[in-house]
Short mmCIF file of C-alpha atoms and ligand atoms in Angstrom, two decimals:
data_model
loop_
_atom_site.label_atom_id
_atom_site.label_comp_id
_atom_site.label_asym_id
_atom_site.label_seq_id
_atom_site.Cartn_x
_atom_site.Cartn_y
_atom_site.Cartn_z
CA UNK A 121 0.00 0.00 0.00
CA UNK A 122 1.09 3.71 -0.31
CA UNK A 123 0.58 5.59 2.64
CA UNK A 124 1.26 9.34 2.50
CA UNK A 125 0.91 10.76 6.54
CA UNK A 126 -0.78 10.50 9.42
CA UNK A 127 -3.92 11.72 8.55
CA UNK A 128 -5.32 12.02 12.12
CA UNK A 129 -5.03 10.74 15.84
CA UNK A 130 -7.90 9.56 17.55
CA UNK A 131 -8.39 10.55 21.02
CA UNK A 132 -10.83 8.71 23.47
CA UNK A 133 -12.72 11.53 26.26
CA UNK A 134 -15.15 11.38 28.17
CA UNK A 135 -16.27 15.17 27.61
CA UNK A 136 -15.84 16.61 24.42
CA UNK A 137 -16.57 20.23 25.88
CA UNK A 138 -14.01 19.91 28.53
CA UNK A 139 -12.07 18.18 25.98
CA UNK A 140 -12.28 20.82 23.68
CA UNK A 141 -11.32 23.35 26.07
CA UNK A 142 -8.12 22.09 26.62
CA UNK A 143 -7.05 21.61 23.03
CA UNK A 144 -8.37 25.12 22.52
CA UNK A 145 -7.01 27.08 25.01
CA UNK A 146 -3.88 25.27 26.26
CA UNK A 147 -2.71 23.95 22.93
CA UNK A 148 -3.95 26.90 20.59
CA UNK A 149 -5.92 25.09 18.13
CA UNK A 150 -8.84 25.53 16.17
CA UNK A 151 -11.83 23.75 16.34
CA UNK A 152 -13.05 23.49 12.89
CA UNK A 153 -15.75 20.84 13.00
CA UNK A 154 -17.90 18.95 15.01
CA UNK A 155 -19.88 15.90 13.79
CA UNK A 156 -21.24 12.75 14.82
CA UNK A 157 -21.44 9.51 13.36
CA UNK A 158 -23.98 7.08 14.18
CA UNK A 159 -22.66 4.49 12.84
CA UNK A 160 -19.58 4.35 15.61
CA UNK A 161 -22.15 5.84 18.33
CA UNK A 162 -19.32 8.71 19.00
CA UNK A 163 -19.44 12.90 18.62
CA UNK A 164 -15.97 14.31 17.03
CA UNK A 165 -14.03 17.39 17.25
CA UNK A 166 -11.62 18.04 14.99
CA UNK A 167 -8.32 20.45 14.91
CA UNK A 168 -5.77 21.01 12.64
CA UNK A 169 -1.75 20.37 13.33
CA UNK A 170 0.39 20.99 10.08
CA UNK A 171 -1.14 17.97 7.13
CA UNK A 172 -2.54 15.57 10.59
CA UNK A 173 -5.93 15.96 12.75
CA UNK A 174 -6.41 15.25 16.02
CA UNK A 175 -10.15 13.99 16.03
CA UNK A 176 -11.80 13.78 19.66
CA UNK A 177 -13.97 11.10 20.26
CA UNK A 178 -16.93 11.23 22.99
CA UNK A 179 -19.24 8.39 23.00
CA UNK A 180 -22.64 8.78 22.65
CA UNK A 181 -23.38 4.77 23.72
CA UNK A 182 -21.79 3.09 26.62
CA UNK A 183 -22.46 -0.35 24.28
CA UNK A 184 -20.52 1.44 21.62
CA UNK A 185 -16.88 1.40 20.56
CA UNK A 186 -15.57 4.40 22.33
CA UNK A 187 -17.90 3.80 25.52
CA UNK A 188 -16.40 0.32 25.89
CA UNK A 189 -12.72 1.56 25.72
CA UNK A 190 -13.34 4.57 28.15
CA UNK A 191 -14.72 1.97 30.33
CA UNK A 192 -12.12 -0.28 30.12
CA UNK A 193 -9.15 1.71 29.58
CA UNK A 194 -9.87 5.54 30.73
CA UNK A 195 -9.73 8.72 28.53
CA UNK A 196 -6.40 8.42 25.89
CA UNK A 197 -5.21 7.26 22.39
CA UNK A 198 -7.51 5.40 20.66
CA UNK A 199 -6.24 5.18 17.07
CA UNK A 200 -3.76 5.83 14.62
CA UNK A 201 -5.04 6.93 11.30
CA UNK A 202 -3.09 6.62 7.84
CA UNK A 203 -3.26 8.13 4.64
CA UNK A 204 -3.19 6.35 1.95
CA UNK A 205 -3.76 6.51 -2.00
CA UNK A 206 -6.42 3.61 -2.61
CA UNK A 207 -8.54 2.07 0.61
CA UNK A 208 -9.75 -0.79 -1.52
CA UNK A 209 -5.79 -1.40 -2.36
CA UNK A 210 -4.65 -0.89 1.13
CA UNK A 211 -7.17 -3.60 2.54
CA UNK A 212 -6.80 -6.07 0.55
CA UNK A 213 -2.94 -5.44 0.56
CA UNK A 214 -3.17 -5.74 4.50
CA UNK A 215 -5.15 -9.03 4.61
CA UNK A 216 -2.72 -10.59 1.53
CA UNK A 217 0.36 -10.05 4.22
CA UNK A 218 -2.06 -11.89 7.09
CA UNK A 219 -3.24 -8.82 8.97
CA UNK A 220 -6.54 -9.65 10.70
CA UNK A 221 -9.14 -6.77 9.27
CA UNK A 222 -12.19 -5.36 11.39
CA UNK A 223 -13.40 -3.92 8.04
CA UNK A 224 -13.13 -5.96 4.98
CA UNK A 225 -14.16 -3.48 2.94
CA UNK A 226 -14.28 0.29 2.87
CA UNK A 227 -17.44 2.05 5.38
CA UNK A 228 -17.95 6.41 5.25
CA UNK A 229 -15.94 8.09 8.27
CA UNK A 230 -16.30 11.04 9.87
CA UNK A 231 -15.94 13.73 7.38
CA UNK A 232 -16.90 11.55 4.36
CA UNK A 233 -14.03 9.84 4.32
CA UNK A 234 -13.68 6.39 3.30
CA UNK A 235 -11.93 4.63 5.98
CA UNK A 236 -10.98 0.87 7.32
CA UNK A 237 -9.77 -0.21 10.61
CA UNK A 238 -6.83 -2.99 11.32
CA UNK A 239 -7.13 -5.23 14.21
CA UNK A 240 -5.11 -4.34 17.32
CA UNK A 241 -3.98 -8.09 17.77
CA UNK A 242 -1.88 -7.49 13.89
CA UNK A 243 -0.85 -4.09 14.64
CA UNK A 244 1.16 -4.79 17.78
CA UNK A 245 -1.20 -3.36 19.95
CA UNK A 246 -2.11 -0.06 18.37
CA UNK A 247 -5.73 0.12 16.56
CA UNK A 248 -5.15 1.48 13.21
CA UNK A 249 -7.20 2.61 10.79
CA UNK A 250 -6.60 2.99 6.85
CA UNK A 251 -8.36 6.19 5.43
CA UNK A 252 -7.85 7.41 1.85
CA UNK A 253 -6.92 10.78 0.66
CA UNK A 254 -9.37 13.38 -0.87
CA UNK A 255 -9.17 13.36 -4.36
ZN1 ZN B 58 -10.36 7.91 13.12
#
């Protein structure tokens, strides 16, 4: 696969506001968008560092995703996201080398993106997801 950057960092909390706050007034950044996406029962924030986004992630369901890892593990890192040039590519390129996939094929992200998460048990720990640039 060809991955380009980091295109974000996802960030488990368990209050967007307060979470917001911090990356606001302590780090200096800008809060350009807030969305939520149903389908991983979370809210987002997103700011802008140089070509990667840090996207805050507040669940809206203790049964989903985010609630579970709060729950289990406390506020922190979630993910790791990567750029690259074709999802469809990158998956299929990932399971080929024996990486265990969550999503076999492509699903819509926050911000339209189309996006694919690794499992943490073939990425040494670290859940990763695959997201591909804007064309
Ligand atoms: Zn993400």
């Amino acid at each position: 696969m060809k991955t380009t950057h980091i295109e974000h960092i996802g960030i488990a909390v368990r209050n967007l506001e307060e979470a917001i706050s911090f990356y606001t007034d302590v780090l200096g950044l800008k809060c350009y968008g807030i969305e939520e996406v149903m389908d991983q029962k979370v809210k987002t924030a997103f700011f802008k560092v140089g070509d990667t986004k840090i996207e805050l992630l507040e669940s809206t369901d203790p049964e989903g995703p985010i609630g579970k890892f709060v729950e289990k593990k406390g506020a922190g890192i979630h993910h790791l996201a990567f750029a690259v040039d074709n999802i469809e590519d990158a998956l299929s390129d990932a399971k080929e080398k024996g990486v265990r996939l969550i999503d076999e094929s492509p699903r819509k992200g926050a911000e339209g993106l189309d996006i694919g998460f690794l499992h943490p048990k073939s990425t040494l720990g670290v859940l990763t997801e695959l997201c591909q640039n804007k064309k």
